[in-house]
Short mmCIF file of C-alpha atoms and ligand atoms in Angstrom, two decimals:
data_model
loop_
_atom_site.label_atom_id
_atom_site.label_comp_id
_atom_site.label_asym_id
_atom_site.label_seq_id
_atom_site.Cartn_x
_atom_site.Cartn_y
_atom_site.Cartn_z
CA UNK D 1 84.28 112.07 121.32
CA UNK D 2 87.04 109.52 121.53
CA UNK D 3 89.55 111.39 119.40
CA UNK D 4 90.98 108.82 117.01
CA UNK D 5 91.00 111.52 114.30
CA UNK D 6 91.80 114.50 116.52
CA UNK D 7 93.31 117.44 114.67
CA UNK D 8 92.64 115.96 111.24
CA UNK D 9 90.75 117.52 108.35
CA UNK D 10 88.76 115.20 106.11
CA UNK D 11 86.81 115.46 102.89
CA UNK D 12 84.06 112.86 102.43
CA UNK D 13 82.32 112.71 99.05
CA UNK D 14 78.73 111.54 98.90
CA UNK D 15 78.44 112.34 102.59
CA UNK D 16 74.80 113.41 102.46
CA UNK D 17 73.31 109.94 102.60
CA UNK D 18 73.87 106.27 103.38
CA UNK D 19 77.34 105.10 104.31
CA UNK D 20 78.86 108.52 103.56
CA UNK D 21 76.57 110.18 106.10
CA UNK D 22 77.55 107.57 108.71
CA UNK D 23 81.21 108.25 107.96
CA UNK D 24 80.73 112.01 108.34
CA UNK D 25 79.08 111.53 111.75
CA UNK D 26 81.71 109.06 112.95
CA UNK D 27 84.66 111.11 111.68
CA UNK D 28 83.33 114.21 113.45
CA UNK D 29 82.78 112.21 116.65
CA UNK D 30 86.38 111.05 116.45
CA UNK D 31 87.57 114.66 116.31
CA UNK D 32 88.02 115.32 112.58
CA UNK D 33 86.78 118.50 110.92
CA UNK D 34 84.82 117.32 107.89
CA UNK D 35 83.88 118.83 104.54
CA UNK D 36 80.93 116.99 102.99
CA UNK D 37 80.79 116.98 99.18
CA UNK D 38 77.51 116.05 97.54
CA UNK D 39 74.95 117.04 94.91
CA UNK D 40 72.12 116.74 97.47
CA UNK D 41 72.25 119.75 99.78
CA UNK D 42 68.73 118.85 101.01
CA UNK D 43 70.01 115.54 102.38
CA UNK D 44 73.27 117.03 103.69
CA UNK D 45 71.63 119.50 106.06
CA UNK D 46 70.31 116.89 108.54
CA UNK D 47 73.77 115.29 108.54
CA UNK D 48 75.40 118.63 109.40
CA UNK D 49 72.73 119.21 112.08
CA UNK D 50 73.51 115.84 113.65
CA UNK D 51 77.23 116.61 113.71
CA UNK D 52 76.50 119.97 115.34
CA UNK D 53 74.30 118.36 118.01
CA UNK D 54 77.08 115.87 118.75
CA UNK D 55 79.61 118.68 119.23
CA UNK D 56 81.54 118.15 116.00
CA UNK D 57 82.45 120.33 113.02
CA UNK D 58 81.29 119.77 109.44
CA UNK D 59 80.68 122.00 106.43
CA UNK D 60 79.05 121.32 103.06
CA UNK D 61 80.19 122.03 99.51
CA UNK D 62 77.94 121.32 96.54
CA UNK D 63 80.09 119.19 94.28
CA UNK D 64 79.41 116.89 91.37
CA UNK D 65 82.34 114.53 91.83
CA UNK D 66 82.73 114.04 88.09
CA UNK D 67 83.45 117.77 87.67
CA UNK D 68 87.06 118.83 88.21
CA UNK D 69 86.25 122.53 88.74
CA UNK D 70 83.88 121.57 91.57
CA UNK D 71 86.67 119.58 93.23
CA UNK D 72 89.19 122.42 92.89
CA UNK D 73 86.76 124.86 94.52
CA UNK D 74 85.83 122.46 97.34
CA UNK D 75 89.40 121.54 98.23
CA UNK D 76 90.39 125.18 98.22
CA UNK D 77 87.43 126.10 100.49
CA UNK D 78 88.33 123.23 102.85
CA UNK D 79 91.95 124.27 103.22
CA UNK D 80 91.01 127.96 103.54
CA UNK D 81 88.56 127.12 106.32
CA UNK D 82 90.49 124.41 108.18
CA UNK D 83 94.10 125.06 107.11
CA UNK D 84 95.03 121.61 105.80
CA UNK D 85 93.81 118.33 104.33
CA UNK D 86 94.72 115.00 105.92
CA UNK D 87 92.06 112.54 104.74
CA UNK D 88 89.99 111.98 101.60
CA UNK D 89 87.17 109.43 101.50
CA UNK D 90 86.03 108.84 97.92
CA UNK D 91 82.58 107.49 98.79
CA UNK D 92 80.18 109.08 96.27
CA UNK D 93 78.87 106.60 93.75
CA UNK D 94 75.80 105.47 91.85
CA UNK D 95 74.27 102.07 91.23
CA UNK D 96 73.90 101.04 87.58
CA UNK D 97 70.82 98.82 87.60
CA UNK D 98 68.59 101.52 86.11
CA UNK D 99 70.98 102.38 83.30
CA UNK D 100 70.87 100.85 79.82
CA UNK D 101 73.21 97.84 79.65
CA UNK D 102 74.03 98.57 76.01
CA UNK D 103 74.30 102.36 75.91
CA UNK D 104 77.78 103.82 75.56
CA UNK D 105 76.54 107.10 77.05
CA UNK D 106 75.22 105.31 80.13
CA UNK D 107 78.47 103.32 80.42
CA UNK D 108 80.53 106.53 80.30
CA UNK D 109 78.21 108.27 82.78
CA UNK D 110 78.58 105.55 85.42
CA UNK D 111 82.35 105.32 84.88
CA UNK D 112 82.65 109.09 85.26
CA UNK D 113 80.82 109.22 88.57
CA UNK D 114 82.15 106.01 90.11
CA UNK D 115 85.72 105.97 88.80
CA UNK D 116 86.93 109.14 87.07
CA UNK D 117 85.76 111.09 90.13
CA UNK D 118 88.15 109.08 92.31
CA UNK D 119 91.04 109.91 89.99
CA UNK D 120 90.19 113.64 90.02
CA UNK D 121 89.69 113.88 93.78
CA UNK D 122 92.83 111.90 94.52
CA UNK D 123 95.24 113.80 92.30
CA UNK D 124 94.04 117.13 93.73
CA UNK D 125 94.01 115.97 97.36
CA UNK D 126 97.53 114.57 97.07
CA UNK D 127 98.86 118.10 96.40
CA UNK D 128 97.46 119.27 99.75
CA UNK D 129 98.58 116.14 101.61
CA UNK D 130 102.14 116.65 100.34
CA UNK D 131 102.11 120.05 102.07
CA UNK D 132 101.11 118.30 105.33
CA UNK D 133 103.76 115.61 104.79
CA UNK D 134 101.34 112.69 105.07
CA UNK D 135 97.80 111.64 104.27
CA UNK D 136 95.25 108.87 104.02
CA UNK D 137 92.87 108.20 101.14
CA UNK D 138 90.08 105.64 101.47
CA UNK D 139 88.21 104.61 98.33
CA UNK D 140 84.81 103.02 98.72
CA UNK D 141 84.71 100.21 96.19
CA UNK D 142 82.44 97.15 96.51
CA UNK D 143 82.37 93.38 96.57
CA UNK D 144 81.44 93.95 92.91
CA UNK D 145 85.10 94.98 92.35
CA UNK D 146 86.11 91.43 93.11
CA UNK D 147 83.43 89.23 91.56
CA UNK D 148 81.05 88.84 88.62
CA UNK D 149 77.28 89.28 88.69
CA UNK D 150 74.77 87.95 86.16
CA UNK D 151 72.04 90.43 87.12
CA UNK D 152 73.61 93.84 87.76
CA UNK D 153 74.77 96.10 84.93
CA UNK D 154 78.44 95.10 84.41
CA UNK D 155 79.60 98.70 84.31
CA UNK D 156 79.05 98.91 88.07
CA UNK D 157 81.50 96.09 88.80
CA UNK D 158 83.91 97.40 86.17
CA UNK D 159 83.87 100.89 87.69
CA UNK D 160 84.42 99.48 91.18
CA UNK D 161 87.08 97.05 89.93
CA UNK D 162 88.88 100.06 88.47
CA UNK D 163 88.64 101.87 91.82
CA UNK D 164 90.20 98.80 93.47
CA UNK D 165 93.13 98.72 91.02
CA UNK D 166 93.55 102.52 91.04
CA UNK D 167 93.90 102.26 94.82
CA UNK D 168 96.86 99.95 94.37
CA UNK D 169 98.44 102.18 91.70
CA UNK D 170 98.15 105.16 94.05
CA UNK D 171 99.51 103.23 97.04
CA UNK D 172 102.57 102.44 94.94
CA UNK D 173 102.92 105.99 93.57
CA UNK D 174 102.29 108.01 96.73
CA UNK D 175 103.98 105.86 99.38
CA UNK D 176 107.10 108.00 99.05
CA UNK D 177 104.96 111.00 100.07
CA UNK D 178 103.77 109.12 103.16
CA UNK D 179 100.27 109.07 101.68
CA UNK D 180 98.41 105.81 102.27
CA UNK D 181 95.67 104.67 99.90
CA UNK D 182 93.31 101.80 100.69
CA UNK D 183 89.95 100.51 99.50
CA UNK D 184 86.87 99.39 101.42
CA UNK D 185 84.54 96.83 99.83
CA UNK D 186 81.04 96.77 101.32
CA UNK D 187 78.74 93.86 100.61
CA UNK D 188 74.94 93.99 100.87
CA UNK D 189 74.03 97.22 102.62
CA UNK D 190 71.04 99.55 102.86
CA UNK D 191 70.19 100.35 99.26
CA UNK D 192 71.66 103.24 97.33
CA UNK D 193 69.58 106.18 96.09
CA UNK D 194 68.04 105.23 92.74
CA UNK D 195 68.12 107.05 89.41
CA UNK D 196 65.51 109.85 89.13
CA UNK D 197 64.62 109.46 92.83
CA UNK D 198 62.70 106.24 92.25
CA UNK D 199 61.55 104.64 95.51
CA UNK D 200 64.12 102.40 97.11
CA UNK D 201 63.12 98.81 97.80
CA UNK D 202 64.52 97.92 101.25
CA UNK D 203 67.61 95.72 101.10
CA UNK D 204 65.98 92.99 103.17
CA UNK D 205 63.41 92.64 100.37
CA UNK D 206 65.65 93.32 97.38
CA UNK D 207 68.36 90.94 98.52
CA UNK D 208 66.09 88.27 100.07
CA UNK D 209 67.52 85.52 97.86
CA UNK D 210 71.08 86.45 98.91
CA UNK D 211 70.59 86.10 102.67
CA UNK D 212 71.50 82.46 102.89
CA UNK D 213 74.64 83.14 100.89
CA UNK D 214 75.84 85.54 103.59
CA UNK D 215 77.53 83.56 106.40
CA UNK D 216 76.46 86.16 108.97
CA UNK D 217 72.89 85.88 107.63
CA UNK D 218 71.99 89.56 107.30
CA UNK D 219 72.81 92.74 105.41
CA UNK D 220 75.33 95.13 106.94
CA UNK D 221 74.76 98.49 108.60
CA UNK D 222 76.22 101.83 107.55
CA UNK D 223 78.10 102.08 110.84
CA UNK D 224 79.76 98.70 110.27
CA UNK D 225 81.34 100.18 107.14
CA UNK D 226 82.14 103.53 108.77
CA UNK D 227 84.15 101.79 111.53
CA UNK D 228 86.40 100.29 108.86
CA UNK D 229 86.80 103.63 107.11
CA UNK D 230 87.72 105.41 110.36
CA UNK D 231 90.36 102.76 111.07
CA UNK D 232 92.01 103.06 107.64
CA UNK D 233 91.85 106.86 107.76
CA UNK D 234 93.42 107.03 111.22
CA UNK D 235 97.04 106.75 112.31
CA UNK D 236 96.18 103.32 113.74
CA UNK D 237 96.59 102.11 110.14
CA UNK D 238 99.94 103.87 109.67
CA UNK D 239 101.61 100.81 108.06
CA UNK D 240 98.63 99.82 105.90
CA UNK D 241 98.52 100.91 102.28
CA UNK D 242 97.28 99.36 99.04
CA UNK D 243 95.06 96.89 100.83
CA UNK D 244 91.37 96.07 100.50
CA UNK D 245 89.09 95.75 103.49
CA UNK D 246 86.06 93.62 102.62
CA UNK D 247 83.04 94.29 104.89
CA UNK D 248 80.45 91.82 103.63
CA UNK D 249 79.40 89.43 106.43
CA UNK D 250 81.52 86.78 104.71
CA UNK D 251 79.62 86.80 101.38
CA UNK D 252 82.74 86.47 99.21
CA UNK D 253 84.02 83.50 101.23
CA UNK D 254 81.38 81.15 99.84
N1 NAD I 301 74.58 100.25 99.34
C1 NAD I 301 75.27 99.20 98.97
O1 NAD I 301 74.75 98.06 98.99
C2 NAD I 301 76.70 99.34 98.52
C3 NAD I 301 77.48 98.18 98.45
C4 NAD I 301 78.81 98.28 98.05
C5 NAD I 301 79.36 99.52 97.74
N2 NAD I 301 78.58 100.63 97.81
C6 NAD I 301 79.25 101.90 97.48
O2 NAD I 301 79.29 102.69 98.65
C7 NAD I 301 79.20 104.08 98.31
C8 NAD I 301 78.05 104.71 99.10
O3 NAD I 301 76.87 103.99 98.80
P1 NAD I 301 75.49 104.25 99.56
O4 NAD I 301 74.75 102.98 99.58
O5 NAD I 301 75.75 104.95 100.84
O6 NAD I 301 74.82 105.22 98.49
P2 NAD I 301 73.70 106.36 98.64
O7 NAD I 301 73.03 106.40 97.31
O8 NAD I 301 72.88 106.14 99.86
O9 NAD I 301 74.58 107.67 98.87
C9 NAD I 301 75.46 108.11 97.88
C10 NAD I 301 75.67 109.60 98.03
O10 NAD I 301 76.48 110.03 96.91
C11 NAD I 301 75.90 111.19 96.36
N3 NAD I 301 76.24 111.31 94.95
C12 NAD I 301 75.78 110.57 93.91
N4 NAD I 301 76.28 111.03 92.76
C13 NAD I 301 77.07 112.08 93.07
C14 NAD I 301 77.85 112.98 92.31
N5 NAD I 301 77.92 112.92 90.97
N6 NAD I 301 78.56 113.94 92.96
C15 NAD I 301 78.48 114.05 94.32
N7 NAD I 301 77.75 113.24 95.08
C16 NAD I 301 77.05 112.27 94.47
C17 NAD I 301 74.40 111.02 96.58
O11 NAD I 301 73.71 112.25 96.50
C18 NAD I 301 74.37 110.40 97.96
O12 NAD I 301 74.33 111.35 98.97
C19 NAD I 301 79.00 104.13 96.81
O13 NAD I 301 80.24 104.38 96.18
C20 NAD I 301 78.50 102.74 96.47
O14 NAD I 301 78.83 102.38 95.15
C21 NAD I 301 77.27 100.58 98.19
#
């Protein structure tokens, strides 16, 4: 452990898989006590086991991030167990490729999980952070927040664009409470879980045609995103709020 998050208590949503799982492991290694929120307890257990093996502390709460009651229960359990809340990482999210481009129900479903969840988690976490006197919130958005895409379902980019702007609204609103709010925008990464547990095509295959548009010539790794999240969550970023950290191998530059 190197201790960049020593003494801090963090909630990480969607921490059972992918980038969230990498963030849980890295936060715990850096000394934070972590509460993992996810709908997939089966995937969370190996993440908790890894943290335990590495000498860290993490617990799990089954939460659907679009459900406010779930959030209330999970935040209360976290503060009962660890005494405070310093950091919230709003990482849980779903891809929209498998949803109907023209269905209002599908549109609302994706918005609820990718965006409304961030609003719910943030407003509840802020109450606890005010008690501490400071806090850091990191919202996992996407390069899709900042660009258009002719192939993907537009609701994905819209939901992530809203997360980007909501981050700025919150940075403005909560600065007086010494609560910092920033967004992280990953580019092409290992692929997200698919709707109805459909098999995931590896990113190297799915994004083959994108490779030459990435200056660094490869997809990113989950740890490369987690490093950025740890930085923004930590006191090293004490004068950074309302900013976006793009982690995309340079994709948006071209
Ligand atoms: N993978 C990429 O290429 C990529 C790129 C840019 C941004 N992102 C964003 O990064 C975040 C993490 O992506 P990932 O690739 O690690 O995804 P992932 O699918 O591997 O993991 C997402 C986690 O969120 C959980 N989750 C999904 N819906 C939930 C809900 N309603 N309530 C609670 N938990 C829920 C899943 O069970 C899973 O554990 C997402 O917000 C995603 O939109 C991903």
